PDB file of C-alpha atoms in Angstrom:
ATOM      1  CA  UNK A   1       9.717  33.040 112.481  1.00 53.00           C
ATOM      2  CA  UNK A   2      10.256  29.704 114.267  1.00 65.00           C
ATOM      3  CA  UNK A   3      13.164  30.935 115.859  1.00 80.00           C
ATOM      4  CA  UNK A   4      11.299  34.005 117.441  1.00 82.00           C
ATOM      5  CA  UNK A   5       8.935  31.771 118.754  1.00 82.00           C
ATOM      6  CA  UNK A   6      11.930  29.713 120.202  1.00 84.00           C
ATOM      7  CA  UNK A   7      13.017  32.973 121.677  1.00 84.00           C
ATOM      8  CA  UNK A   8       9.668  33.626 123.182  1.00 85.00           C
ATOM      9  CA  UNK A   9       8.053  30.725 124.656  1.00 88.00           C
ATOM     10  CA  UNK A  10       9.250  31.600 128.359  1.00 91.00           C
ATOM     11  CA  UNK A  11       7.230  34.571 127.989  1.00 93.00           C
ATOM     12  CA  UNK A  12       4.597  33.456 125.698  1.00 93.00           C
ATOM     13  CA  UNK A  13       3.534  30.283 124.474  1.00 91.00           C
ATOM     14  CA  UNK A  14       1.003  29.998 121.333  1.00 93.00           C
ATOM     15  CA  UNK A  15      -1.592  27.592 120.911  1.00 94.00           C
ATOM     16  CA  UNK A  16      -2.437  25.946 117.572  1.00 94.00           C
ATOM     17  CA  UNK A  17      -4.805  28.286 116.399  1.00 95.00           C
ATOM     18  CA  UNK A  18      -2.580  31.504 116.921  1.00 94.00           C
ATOM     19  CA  UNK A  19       0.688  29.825 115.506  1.00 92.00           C
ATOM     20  CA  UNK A  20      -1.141  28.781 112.549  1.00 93.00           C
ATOM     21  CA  UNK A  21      -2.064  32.291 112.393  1.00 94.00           C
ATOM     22  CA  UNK A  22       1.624  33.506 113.084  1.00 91.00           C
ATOM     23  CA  UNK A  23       2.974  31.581 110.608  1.00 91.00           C
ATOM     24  CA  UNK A  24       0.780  32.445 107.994  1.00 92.00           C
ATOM     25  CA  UNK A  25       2.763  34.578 104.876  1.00 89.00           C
ATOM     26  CA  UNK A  26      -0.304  36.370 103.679  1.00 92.00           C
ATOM     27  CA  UNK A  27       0.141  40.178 103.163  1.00 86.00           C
ATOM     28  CA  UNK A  28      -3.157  40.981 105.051  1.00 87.00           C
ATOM     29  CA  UNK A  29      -4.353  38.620 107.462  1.00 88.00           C
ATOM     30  CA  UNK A  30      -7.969  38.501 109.523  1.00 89.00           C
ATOM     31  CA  UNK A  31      -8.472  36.770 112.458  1.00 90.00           C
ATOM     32  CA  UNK A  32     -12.685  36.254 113.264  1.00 92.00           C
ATOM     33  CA  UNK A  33     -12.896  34.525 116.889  1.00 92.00           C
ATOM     34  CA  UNK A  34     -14.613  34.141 119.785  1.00 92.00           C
ATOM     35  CA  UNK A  35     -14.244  35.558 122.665  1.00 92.00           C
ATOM     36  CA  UNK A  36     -10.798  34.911 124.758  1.00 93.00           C
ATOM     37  CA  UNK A  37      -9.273  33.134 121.932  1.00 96.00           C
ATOM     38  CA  UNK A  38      -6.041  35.188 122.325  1.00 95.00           C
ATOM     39  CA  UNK A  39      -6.255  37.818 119.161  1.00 94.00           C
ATOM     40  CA  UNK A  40      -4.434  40.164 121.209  1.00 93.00           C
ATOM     41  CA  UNK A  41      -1.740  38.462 122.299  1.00 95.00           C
ATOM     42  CA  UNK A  42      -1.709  36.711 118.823  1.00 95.00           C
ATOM     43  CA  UNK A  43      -1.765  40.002 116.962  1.00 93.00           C
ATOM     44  CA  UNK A  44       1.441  41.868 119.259  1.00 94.00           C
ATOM     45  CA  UNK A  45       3.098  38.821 118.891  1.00 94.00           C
ATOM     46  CA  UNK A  46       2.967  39.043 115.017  1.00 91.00           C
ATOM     47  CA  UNK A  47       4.337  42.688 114.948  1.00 90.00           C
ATOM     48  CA  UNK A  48       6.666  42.148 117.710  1.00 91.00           C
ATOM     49  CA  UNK A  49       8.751  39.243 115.748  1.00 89.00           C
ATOM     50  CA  UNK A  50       8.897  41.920 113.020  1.00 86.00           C
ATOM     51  CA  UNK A  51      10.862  43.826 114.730  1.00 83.00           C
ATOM     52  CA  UNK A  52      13.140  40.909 115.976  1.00 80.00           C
ATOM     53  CA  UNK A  53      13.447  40.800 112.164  1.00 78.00           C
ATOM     54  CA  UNK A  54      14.657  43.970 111.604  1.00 73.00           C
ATOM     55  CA  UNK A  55      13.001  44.721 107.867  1.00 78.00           C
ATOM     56  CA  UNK A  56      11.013  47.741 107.905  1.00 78.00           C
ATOM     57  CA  UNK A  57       7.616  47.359 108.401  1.00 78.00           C
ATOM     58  CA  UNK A  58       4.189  49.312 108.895  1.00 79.00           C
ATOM     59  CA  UNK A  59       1.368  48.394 111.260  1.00 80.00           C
ATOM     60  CA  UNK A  60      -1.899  49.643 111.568  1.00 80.00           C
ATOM     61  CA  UNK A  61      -3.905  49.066 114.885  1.00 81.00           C
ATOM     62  CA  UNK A  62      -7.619  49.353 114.279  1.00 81.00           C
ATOM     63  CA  UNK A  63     -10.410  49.044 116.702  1.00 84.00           C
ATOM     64  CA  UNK A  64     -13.724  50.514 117.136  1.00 88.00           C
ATOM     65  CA  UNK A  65     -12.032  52.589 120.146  1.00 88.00           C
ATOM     66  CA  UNK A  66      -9.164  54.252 121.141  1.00 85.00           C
ATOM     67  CA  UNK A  67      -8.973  52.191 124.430  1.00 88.00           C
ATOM     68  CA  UNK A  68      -9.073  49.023 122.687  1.00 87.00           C
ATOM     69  CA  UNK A  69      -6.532  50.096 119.822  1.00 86.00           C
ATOM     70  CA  UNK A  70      -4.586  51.109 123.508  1.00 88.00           C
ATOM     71  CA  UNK A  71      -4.881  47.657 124.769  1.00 92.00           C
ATOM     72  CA  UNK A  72      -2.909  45.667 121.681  1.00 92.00           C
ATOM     73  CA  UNK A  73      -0.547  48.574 121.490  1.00 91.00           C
ATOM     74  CA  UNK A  74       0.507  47.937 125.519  1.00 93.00           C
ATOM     75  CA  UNK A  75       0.288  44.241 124.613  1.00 95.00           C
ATOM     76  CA  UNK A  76       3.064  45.063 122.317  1.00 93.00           C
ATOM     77  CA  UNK A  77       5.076  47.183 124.957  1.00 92.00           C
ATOM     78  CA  UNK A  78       4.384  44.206 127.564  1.00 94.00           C
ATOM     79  CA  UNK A  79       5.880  41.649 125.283  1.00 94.00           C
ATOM     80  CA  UNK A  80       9.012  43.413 124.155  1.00 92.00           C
ATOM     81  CA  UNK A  81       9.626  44.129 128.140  1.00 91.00           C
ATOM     82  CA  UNK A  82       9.392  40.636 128.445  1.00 92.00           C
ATOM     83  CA  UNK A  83      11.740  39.922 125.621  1.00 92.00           C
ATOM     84  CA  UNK A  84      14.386  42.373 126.900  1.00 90.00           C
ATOM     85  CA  UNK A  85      14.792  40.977 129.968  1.00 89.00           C
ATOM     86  CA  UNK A  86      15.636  37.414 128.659  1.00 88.00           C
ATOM     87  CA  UNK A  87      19.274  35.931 128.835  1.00 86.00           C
ATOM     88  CA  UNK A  88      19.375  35.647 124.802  1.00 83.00           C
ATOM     89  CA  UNK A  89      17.401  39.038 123.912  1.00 85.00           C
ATOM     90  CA  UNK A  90      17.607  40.415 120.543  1.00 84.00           C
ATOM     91  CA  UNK A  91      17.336  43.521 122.064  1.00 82.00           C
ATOM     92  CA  UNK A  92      20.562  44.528 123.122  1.00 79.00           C
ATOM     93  CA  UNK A  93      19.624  48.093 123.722  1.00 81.00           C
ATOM     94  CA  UNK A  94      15.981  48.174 124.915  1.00 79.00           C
ATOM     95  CA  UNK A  95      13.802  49.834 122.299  1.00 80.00           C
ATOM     96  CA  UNK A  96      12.306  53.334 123.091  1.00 77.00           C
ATOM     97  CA  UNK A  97       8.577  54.453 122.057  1.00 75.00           C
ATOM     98  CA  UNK A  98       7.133  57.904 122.515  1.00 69.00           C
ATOM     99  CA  UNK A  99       3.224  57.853 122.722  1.00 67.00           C
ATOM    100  CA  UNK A 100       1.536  61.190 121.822  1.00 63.00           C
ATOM    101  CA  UNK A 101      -1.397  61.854 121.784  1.00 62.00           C
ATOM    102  CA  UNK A 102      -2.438  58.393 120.384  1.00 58.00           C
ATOM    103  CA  UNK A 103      -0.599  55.515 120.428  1.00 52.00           C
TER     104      UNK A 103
END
């Protein structure tokens, strides 16, 4: 996990609250914050490095809307752009995702 956020930090840079968070091994995890404290960015970065990983993996984005299930989901698309177009990607082939109806 280190090394992804190595591999990240010109894109995204945690602070001590979210990589505590990140590095956490629990199964299930629960982040309760204020306000601006960065739970989205926290939360695509977590599934995000999974895939850097390459183990299979499920995710399940809940939120009392669609739209804000919508906004971690193109947090997630935003930060694998980002990845891609670094020098050392670990996507050599840019991932495709198909959204229908729901993300």
């Amino acid at each position: 996990m280190n090394t992804f956020f190595e591999l990240i930090k010109p894109v995204w840079d945690p602070h001590a609250g979210q990589l505590e968070f990140l590095l956490n091994n629990a199964r299930l995890k629960v982040l309760a914050c204020g306000r601006r404290w960065g739970k989205t960015d926290a939360c695509a970065a977590q599934v995000v490095s999974t895939f850097v990983e390459k183990k299979p993996t499920k995710h399940f984005l809940v939120a009392p809307t669609i739209d804000q299930a919508k906004l971690l989901f193109n947090r997630i698309l935003d930060l694998i752009d980002k990845i891609c177009d670094l020098p050392n990607t670990p996507f050599p082939d840019r991932p495709k995702f198909k959204l229908s109806p729901f993300p």
